[in-house]
CSV table of C-alpha atoms in Angstrom, one decimal:
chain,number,residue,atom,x,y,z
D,160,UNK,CA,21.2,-8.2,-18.1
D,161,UNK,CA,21.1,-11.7,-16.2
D,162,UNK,CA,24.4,-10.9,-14.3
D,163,UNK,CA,22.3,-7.5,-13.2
D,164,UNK,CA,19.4,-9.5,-12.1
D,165,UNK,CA,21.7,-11.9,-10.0
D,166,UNK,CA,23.0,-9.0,-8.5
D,167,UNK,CA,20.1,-7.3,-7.8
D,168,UNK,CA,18.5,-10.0,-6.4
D,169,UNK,CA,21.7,-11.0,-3.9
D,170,UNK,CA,21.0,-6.9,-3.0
D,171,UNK,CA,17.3,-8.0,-1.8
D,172,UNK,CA,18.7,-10.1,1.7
D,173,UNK,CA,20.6,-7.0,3.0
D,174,UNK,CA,18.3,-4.6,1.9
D,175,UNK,CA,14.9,-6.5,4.0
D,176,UNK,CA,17.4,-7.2,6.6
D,177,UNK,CA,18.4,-3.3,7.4
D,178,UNK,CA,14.4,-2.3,6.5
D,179,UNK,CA,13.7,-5.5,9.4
D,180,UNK,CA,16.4,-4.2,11.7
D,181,UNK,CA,15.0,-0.6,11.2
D,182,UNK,CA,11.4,-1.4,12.0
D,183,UNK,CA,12.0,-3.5,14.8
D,184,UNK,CA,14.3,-0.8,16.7
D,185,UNK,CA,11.4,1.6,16.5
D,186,UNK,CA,9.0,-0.7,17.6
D,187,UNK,CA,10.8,-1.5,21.0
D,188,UNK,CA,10.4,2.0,21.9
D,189,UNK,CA,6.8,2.0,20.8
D,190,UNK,CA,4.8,2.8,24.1
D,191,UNK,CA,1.8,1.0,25.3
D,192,UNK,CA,2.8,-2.2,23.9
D,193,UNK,CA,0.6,-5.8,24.1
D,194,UNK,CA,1.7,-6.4,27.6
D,195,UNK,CA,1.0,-3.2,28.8
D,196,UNK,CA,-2.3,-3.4,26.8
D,197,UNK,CA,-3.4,-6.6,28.9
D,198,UNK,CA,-2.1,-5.5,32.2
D,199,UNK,CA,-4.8,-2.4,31.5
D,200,UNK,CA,-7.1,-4.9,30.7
D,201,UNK,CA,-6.5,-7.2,33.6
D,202,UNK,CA,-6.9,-4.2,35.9
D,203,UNK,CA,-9.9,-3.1,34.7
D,204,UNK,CA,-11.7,-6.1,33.4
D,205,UNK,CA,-11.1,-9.2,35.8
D,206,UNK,CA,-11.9,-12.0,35.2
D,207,UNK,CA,-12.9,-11.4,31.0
D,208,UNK,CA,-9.4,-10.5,30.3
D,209,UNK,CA,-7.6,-13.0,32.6
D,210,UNK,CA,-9.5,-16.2,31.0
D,211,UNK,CA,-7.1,-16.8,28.6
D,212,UNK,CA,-4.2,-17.8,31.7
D,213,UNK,CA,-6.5,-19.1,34.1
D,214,UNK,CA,-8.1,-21.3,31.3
D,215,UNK,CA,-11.6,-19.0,31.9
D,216,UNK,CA,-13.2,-21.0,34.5
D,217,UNK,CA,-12.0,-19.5,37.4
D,218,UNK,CA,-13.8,-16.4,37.7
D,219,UNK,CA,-12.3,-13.7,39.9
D,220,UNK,CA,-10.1,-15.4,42.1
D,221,UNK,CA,-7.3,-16.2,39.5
D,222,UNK,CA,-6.1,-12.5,39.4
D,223,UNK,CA,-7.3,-11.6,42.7
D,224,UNK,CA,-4.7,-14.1,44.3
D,225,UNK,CA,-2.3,-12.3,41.9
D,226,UNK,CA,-3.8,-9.0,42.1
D,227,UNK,CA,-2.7,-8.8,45.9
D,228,UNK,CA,0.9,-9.1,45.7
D,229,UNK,CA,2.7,-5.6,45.1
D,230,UNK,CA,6.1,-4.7,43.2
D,231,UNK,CA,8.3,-6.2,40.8
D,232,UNK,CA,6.2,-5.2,37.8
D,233,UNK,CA,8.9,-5.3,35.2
D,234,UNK,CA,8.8,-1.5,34.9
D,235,UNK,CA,5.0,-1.8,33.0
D,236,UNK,CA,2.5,1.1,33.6
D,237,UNK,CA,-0.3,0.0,35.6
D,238,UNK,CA,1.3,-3.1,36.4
D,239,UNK,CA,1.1,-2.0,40.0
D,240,UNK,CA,-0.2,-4.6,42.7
D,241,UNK,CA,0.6,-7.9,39.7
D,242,UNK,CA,2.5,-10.8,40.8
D,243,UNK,CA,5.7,-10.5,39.0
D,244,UNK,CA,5.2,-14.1,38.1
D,245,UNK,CA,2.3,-13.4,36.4
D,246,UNK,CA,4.0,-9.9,34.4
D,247,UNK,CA,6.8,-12.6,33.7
D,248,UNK,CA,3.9,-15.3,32.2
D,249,UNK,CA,3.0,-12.5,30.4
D,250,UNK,CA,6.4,-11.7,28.5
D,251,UNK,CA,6.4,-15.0,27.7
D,252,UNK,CA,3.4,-15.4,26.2
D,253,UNK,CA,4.1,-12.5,24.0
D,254,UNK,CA,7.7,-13.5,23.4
D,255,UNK,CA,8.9,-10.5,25.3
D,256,UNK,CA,10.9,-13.0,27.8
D,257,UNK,CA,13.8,-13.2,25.6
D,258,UNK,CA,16.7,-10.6,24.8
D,259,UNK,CA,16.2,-8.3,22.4
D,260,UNK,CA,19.0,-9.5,20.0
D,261,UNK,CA,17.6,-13.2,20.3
D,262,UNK,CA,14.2,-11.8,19.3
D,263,UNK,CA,15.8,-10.0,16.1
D,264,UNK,CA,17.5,-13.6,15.2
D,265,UNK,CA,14.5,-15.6,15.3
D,266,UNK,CA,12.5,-13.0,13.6
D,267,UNK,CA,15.0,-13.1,11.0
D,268,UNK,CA,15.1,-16.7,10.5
D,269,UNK,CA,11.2,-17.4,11.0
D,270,UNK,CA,10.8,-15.0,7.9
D,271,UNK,CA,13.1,-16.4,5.7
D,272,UNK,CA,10.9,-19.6,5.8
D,273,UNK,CA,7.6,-16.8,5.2
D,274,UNK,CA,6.6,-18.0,9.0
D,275,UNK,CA,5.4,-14.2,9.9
D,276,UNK,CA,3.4,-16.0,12.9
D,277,UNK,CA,0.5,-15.6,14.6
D,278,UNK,CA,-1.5,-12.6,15.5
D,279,UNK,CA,-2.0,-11.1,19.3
D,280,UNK,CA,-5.4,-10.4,18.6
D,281,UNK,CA,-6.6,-12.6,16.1
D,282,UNK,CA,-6.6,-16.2,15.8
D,283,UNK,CA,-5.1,-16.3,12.3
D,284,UNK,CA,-1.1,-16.9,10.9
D,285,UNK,CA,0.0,-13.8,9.8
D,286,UNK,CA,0.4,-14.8,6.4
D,287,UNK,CA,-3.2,-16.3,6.5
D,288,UNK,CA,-4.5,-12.6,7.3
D,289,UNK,CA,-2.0,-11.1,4.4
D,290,UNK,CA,-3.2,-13.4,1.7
D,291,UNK,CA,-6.7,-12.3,2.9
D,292,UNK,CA,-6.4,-8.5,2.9
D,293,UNK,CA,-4.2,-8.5,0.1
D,294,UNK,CA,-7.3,-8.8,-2.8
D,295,UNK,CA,-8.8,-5.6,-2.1
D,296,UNK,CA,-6.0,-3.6,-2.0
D,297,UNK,CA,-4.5,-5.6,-5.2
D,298,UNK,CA,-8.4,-4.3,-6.8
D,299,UNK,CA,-7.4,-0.5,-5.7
D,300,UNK,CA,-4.2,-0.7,-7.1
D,301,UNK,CA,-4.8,-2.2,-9.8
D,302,UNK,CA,-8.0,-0.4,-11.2
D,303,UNK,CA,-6.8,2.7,-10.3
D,304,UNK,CA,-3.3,2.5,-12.1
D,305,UNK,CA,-5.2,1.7,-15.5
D,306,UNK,CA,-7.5,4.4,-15.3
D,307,UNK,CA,-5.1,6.9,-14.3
D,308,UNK,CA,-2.9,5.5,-17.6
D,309,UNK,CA,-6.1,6.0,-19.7
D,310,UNK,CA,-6.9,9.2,-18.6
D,311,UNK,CA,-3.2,10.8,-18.0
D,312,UNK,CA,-1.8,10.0,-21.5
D,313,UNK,CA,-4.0,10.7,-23.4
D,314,UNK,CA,-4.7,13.9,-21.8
D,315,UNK,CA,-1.4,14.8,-21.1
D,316,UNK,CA,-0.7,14.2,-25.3
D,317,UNK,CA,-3.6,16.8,-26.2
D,318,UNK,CA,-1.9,19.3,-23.5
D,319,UNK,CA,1.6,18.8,-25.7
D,320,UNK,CA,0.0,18.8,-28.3
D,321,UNK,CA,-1.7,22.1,-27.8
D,322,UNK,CA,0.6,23.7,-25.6
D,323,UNK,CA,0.1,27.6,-24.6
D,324,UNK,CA,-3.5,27.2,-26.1
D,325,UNK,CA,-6.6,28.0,-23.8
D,326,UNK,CA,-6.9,23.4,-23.4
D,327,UNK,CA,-3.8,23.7,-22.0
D,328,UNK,CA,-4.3,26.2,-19.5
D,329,UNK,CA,-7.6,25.2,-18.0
D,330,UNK,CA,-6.4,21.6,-17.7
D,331,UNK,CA,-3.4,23.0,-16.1
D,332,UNK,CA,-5.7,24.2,-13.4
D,333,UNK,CA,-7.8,21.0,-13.4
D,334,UNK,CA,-4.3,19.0,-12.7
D,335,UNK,CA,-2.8,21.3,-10.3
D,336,UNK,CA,-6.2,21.4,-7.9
D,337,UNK,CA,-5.7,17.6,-8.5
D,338,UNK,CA,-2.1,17.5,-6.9
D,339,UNK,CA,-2.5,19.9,-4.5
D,340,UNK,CA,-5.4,18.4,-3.1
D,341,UNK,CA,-4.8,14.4,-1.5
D,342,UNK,CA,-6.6,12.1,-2.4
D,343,UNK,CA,-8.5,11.5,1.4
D,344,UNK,CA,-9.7,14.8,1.0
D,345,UNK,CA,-11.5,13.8,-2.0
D,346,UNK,CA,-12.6,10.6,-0.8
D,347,UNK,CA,-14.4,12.4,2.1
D,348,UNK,CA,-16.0,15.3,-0.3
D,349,UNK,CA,-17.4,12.3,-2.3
D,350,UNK,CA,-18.8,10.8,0.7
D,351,UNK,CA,-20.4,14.1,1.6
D,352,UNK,CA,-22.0,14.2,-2.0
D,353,UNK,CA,-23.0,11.1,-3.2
D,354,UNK,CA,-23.2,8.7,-0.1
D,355,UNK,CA,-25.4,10.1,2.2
D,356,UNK,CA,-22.8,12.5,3.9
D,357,UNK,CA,-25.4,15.6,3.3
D,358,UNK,CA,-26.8,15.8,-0.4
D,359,UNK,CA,-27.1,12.0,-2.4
D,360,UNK,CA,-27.5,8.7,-0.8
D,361,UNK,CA,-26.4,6.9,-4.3
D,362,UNK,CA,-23.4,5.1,-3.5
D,363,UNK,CA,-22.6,2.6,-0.4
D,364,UNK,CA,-20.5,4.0,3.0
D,365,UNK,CA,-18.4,1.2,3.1
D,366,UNK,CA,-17.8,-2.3,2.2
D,367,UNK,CA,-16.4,-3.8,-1.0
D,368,UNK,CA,-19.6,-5.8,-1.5
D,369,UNK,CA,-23.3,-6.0,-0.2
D,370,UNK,CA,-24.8,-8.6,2.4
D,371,UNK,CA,-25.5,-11.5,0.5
D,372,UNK,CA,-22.9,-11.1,-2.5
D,373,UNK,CA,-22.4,-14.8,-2.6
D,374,UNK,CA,-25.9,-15.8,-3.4
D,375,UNK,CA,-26.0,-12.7,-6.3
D,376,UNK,CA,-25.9,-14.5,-10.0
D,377,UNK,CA,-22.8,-13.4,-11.9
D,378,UNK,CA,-23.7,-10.4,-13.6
D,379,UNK,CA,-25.3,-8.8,-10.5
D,380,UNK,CA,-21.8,-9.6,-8.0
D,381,UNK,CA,-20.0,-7.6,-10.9
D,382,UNK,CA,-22.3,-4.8,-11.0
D,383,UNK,CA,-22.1,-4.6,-6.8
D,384,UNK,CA,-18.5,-4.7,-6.9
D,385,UNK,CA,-18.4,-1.6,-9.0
D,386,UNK,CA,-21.2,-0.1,-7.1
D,387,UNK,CA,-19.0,-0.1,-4.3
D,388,UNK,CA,-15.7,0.5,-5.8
D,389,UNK,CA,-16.7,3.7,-8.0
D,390,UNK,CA,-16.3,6.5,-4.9
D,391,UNK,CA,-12.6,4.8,-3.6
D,392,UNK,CA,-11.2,4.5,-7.0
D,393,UNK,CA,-12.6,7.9,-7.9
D,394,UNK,CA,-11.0,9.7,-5.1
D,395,UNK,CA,-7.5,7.6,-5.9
D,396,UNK,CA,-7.5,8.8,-9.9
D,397,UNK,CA,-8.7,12.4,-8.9
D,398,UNK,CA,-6.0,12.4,-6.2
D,399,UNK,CA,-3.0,10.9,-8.5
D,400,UNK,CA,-3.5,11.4,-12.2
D,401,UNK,CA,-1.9,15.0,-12.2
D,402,UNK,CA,1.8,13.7,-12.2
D,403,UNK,CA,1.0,11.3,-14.6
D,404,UNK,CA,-0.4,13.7,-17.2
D,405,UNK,CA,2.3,16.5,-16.5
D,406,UNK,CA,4.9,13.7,-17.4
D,407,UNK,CA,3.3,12.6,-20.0
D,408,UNK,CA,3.3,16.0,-21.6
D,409,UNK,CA,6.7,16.7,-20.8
D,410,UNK,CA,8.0,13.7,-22.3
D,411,UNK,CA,6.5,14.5,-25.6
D,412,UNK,CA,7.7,18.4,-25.3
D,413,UNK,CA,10.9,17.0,-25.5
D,414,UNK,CA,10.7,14.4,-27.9
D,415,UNK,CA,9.0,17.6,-30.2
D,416,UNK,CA,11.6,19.4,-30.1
D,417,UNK,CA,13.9,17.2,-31.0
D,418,UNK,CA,15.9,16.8,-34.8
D,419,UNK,CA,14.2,13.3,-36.0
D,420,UNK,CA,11.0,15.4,-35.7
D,421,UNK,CA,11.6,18.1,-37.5
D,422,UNK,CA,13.0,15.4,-40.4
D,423,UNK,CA,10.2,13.5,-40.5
D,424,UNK,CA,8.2,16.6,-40.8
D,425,UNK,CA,10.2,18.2,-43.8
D,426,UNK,CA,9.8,14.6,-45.6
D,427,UNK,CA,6.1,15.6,-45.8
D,428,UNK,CA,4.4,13.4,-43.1
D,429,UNK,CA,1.2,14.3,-41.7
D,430,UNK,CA,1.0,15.8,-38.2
D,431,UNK,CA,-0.6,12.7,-36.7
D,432,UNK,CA,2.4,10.2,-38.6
D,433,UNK,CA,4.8,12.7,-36.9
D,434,UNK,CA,3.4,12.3,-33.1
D,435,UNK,CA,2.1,8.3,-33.4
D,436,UNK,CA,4.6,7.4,-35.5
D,437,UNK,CA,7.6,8.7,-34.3
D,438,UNK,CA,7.2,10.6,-31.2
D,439,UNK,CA,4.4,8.7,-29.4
D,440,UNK,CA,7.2,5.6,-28.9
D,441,UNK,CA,10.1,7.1,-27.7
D,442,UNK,CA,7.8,9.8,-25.6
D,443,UNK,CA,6.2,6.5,-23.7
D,444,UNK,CA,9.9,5.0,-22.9
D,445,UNK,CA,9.7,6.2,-19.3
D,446,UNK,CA,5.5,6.7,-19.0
D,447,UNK,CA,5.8,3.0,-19.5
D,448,UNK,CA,8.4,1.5,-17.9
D,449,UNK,CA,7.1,3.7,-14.5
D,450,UNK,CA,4.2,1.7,-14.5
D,451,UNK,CA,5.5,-0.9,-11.6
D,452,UNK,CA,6.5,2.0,-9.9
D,453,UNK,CA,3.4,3.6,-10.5
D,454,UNK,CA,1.1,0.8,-9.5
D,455,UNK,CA,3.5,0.4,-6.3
D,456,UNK,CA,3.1,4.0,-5.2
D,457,UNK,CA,-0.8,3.6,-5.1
D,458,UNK,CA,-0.8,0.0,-3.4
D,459,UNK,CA,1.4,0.8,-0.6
D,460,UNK,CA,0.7,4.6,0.3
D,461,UNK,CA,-2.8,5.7,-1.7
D,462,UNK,CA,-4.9,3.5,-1.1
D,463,UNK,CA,-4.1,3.3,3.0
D,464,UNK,CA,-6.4,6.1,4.1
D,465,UNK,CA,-9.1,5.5,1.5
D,466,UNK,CA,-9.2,1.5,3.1
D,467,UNK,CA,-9.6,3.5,6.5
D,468,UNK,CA,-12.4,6.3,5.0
D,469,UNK,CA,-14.4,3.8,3.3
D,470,UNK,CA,-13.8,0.9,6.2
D,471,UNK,CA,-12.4,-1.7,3.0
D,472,UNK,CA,-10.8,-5.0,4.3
D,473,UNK,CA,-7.7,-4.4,2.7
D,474,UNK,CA,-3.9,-4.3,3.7
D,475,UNK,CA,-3.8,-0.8,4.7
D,476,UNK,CA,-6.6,-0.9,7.1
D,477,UNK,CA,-5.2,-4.0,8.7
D,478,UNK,CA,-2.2,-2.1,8.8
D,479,UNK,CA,-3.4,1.1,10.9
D,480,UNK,CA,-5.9,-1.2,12.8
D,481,UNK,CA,-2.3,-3.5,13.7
D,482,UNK,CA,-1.0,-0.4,14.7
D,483,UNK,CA,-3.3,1.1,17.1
D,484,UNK,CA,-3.9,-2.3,18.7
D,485,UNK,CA,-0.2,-2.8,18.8
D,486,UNK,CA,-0.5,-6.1,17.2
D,487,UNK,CA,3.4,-6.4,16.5
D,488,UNK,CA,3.5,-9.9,14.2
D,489,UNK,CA,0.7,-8.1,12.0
D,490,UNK,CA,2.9,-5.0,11.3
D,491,UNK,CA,6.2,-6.1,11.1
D,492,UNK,CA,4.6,-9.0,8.8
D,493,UNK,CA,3.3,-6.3,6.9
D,494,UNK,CA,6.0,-4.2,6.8
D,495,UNK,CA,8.1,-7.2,5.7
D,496,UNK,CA,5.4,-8.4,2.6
D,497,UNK,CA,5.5,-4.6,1.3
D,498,UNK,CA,9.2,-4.2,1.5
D,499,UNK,CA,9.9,-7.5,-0.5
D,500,UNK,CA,7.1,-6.5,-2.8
D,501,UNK,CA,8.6,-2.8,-3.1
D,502,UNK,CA,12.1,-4.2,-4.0
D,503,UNK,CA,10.8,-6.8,-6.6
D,504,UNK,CA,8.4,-4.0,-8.3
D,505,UNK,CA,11.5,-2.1,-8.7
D,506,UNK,CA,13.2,-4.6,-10.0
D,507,UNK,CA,10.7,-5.4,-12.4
D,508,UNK,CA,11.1,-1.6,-13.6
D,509,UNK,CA,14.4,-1.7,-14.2
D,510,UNK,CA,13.5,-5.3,-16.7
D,511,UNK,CA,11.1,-3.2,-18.3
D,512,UNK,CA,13.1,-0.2,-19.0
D,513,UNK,CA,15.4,-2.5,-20.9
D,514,UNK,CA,12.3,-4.5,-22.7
D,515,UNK,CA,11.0,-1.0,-23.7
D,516,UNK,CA,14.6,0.5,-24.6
D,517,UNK,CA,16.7,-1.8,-25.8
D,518,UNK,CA,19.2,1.0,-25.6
D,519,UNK,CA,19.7,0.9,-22.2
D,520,UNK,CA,21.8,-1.6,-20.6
D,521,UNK,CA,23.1,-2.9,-16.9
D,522,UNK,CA,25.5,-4.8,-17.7
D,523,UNK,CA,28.0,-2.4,-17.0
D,524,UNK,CA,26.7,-1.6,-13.4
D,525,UNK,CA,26.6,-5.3,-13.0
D,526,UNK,CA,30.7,-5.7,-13.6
């Protein structure tokens, strides 16, 4: 198992360097990129938007002087009627004034120290922002996963359990509304319901806490933070506990039907030895050991749009606000935290499977 982890861990380097290579390709052919963005606002704006190269005391004059000379605009839209000195001071700032293959290099080697640099638009580190987003969609994630665990297994147990019967069918329905619908959707109908959308004003719009959470006493910040977290976790276990349970209940189909079961029944054990006693541990093998996975899949894709919907600080709203802004550092520092992150999770659920099955083994994939 060691030799396994060695390997898989020598696997990580290649694997964030094609993920790196692959995201930066796209984004070079990403239109409307930061220098673009500040030519349009140099063109529009004067003097607010050419501050920052002029060192803001200059008022208009500083791009007007520039402003007059035509041609040689680098190829920008808009950058019509720019010094090309000025375009040039602008790939520079940006880092656009070097190749694109020395770019890629010092990328490279700027992450492998965790330098993800600084933000366009923010005066932050990268990093800095990360490690500050990164709570509330760690409190998402997190809170979600359990109570999808709590609700799914049990429930999908009962449907094994009781399989054909009239439980089984109505929660069938129940869980296929619940993966057919996404989660967003739900997200939005609760909003229309219960926070002042059109019927109850019960729950806050948005926000993970209310003004003046700091000064609460203890009891009182807890009860706010689950005031505010009770309509985006809803909407992520309405949106995600259908695959959970339908596992859940396949799992211990199969694990009925099996001979050890019928055995343990004929020696005269009860109904409920049978199921928690011999089914119910080698039915959770893979419910289990999916838990990273699980956890993984609702940190990096679920809880993206619900950040947006209910306007939470998280990673996934910096992500899509990086996006549209075109804030390159932000989302290939992103892209780079949730790719390492992805490929350790997974590794993790490969440790587990063993820790839960000491059946399985790697060692034979590590030779």
């Amino acid at each position: 198992m060691f030799n396994y982890i060695l390997k898989r861990l020598a696997l990580i380097i290649p694997t964030l360097l094609g993920i790196m290579l692959v995201s930066f390709v796209i984004i070079q052919f990403v239109p409307g990129g930061p220098v673009e963005r500040m030519i349009a606002e140099l063109q529009g704006h004067g003097s607010s938007a050419t501050s920052r190269f002029t060192g803001g005391g200059g008022g208009d004059s500083g791009i007007t002087s520039q402003a007059s000379v035509t041609g040689g605009q680098g190829g920008y839209r808009g950058a019509q009627g720019l010094d090309p000195d000025f375009v040039k001071e602008l790939e520079a700032m940006y880092g656009f004034d070097k190749p694109t293959h020395e770019r890629f290099f010092k990328m490279v080697g700027d992450y492998a120290r965790f330098d993800l640099g600084d933000s366009y638009y923010r005066d932050i580190s990268v990093i800095d922002l990360v490690l500050e987003k990164m709570p509330v969609s760690i409190s998402l994630g997190l809170w979600s996963t359990l109570i999808i665990y709590l609700i799914s297994i049990p429930l999908g147990i009962k449907k094994a359990v009781r399989d054909g019967q009239s439980f089984d069918i109505w929660t069938s329905a129940v869980v296929f509304v619940g993966y057919a619908i996404p989660a967003f959707m739900f997200a939005i109908l609760l909003i229309i319901l219960f926070a002042g959308g059109r019927y109850f004003d019960i729950f806050p719009l948005r926000g993970l806490t209310s003004d003046g959470w700091d000064s609460f006493p203890v009891w009182k910040q807890i009860l706010d933070y689950a005031w505010h977290m009770i309509l985006p976790i809803t909407a992520m276990v309405i949106g995600g506990f259908a695959s959970l349970t339908m596992l859940t209940k396949n799992s211990f189909l199969d694990e009925i039907g099996k001979q050890y079961v019928l055995t343990a029944r004929a020696k005269g054990l009860s109904e409920k030895q049978v199921l928690y006693g011999h089914v119910f541990r080698n039915a959770m093998l893979i419910v289990v050991a999916g838990f990273p996975a699980a956890f993984l899949h609702i940190f990096f894709t679920g809880s993206l749009l619900i950040e947006v919907i209910f306007s939470l600080d998280g990673l996934g709203l910096l992500g899509y606000e990086s996006i549209i802004n075109r804030d390159y550092p932000v989302v290939l520092g992103t892209l780079y935290i949730y790719a390492l992150i992805g490929l350790v999770m997974t590794l993790i659920r490969d440790v587990v499977y063993v820790i839960v099955d000491p059946r399985i083994s790697f060692e034979a994939q590590a030779r």
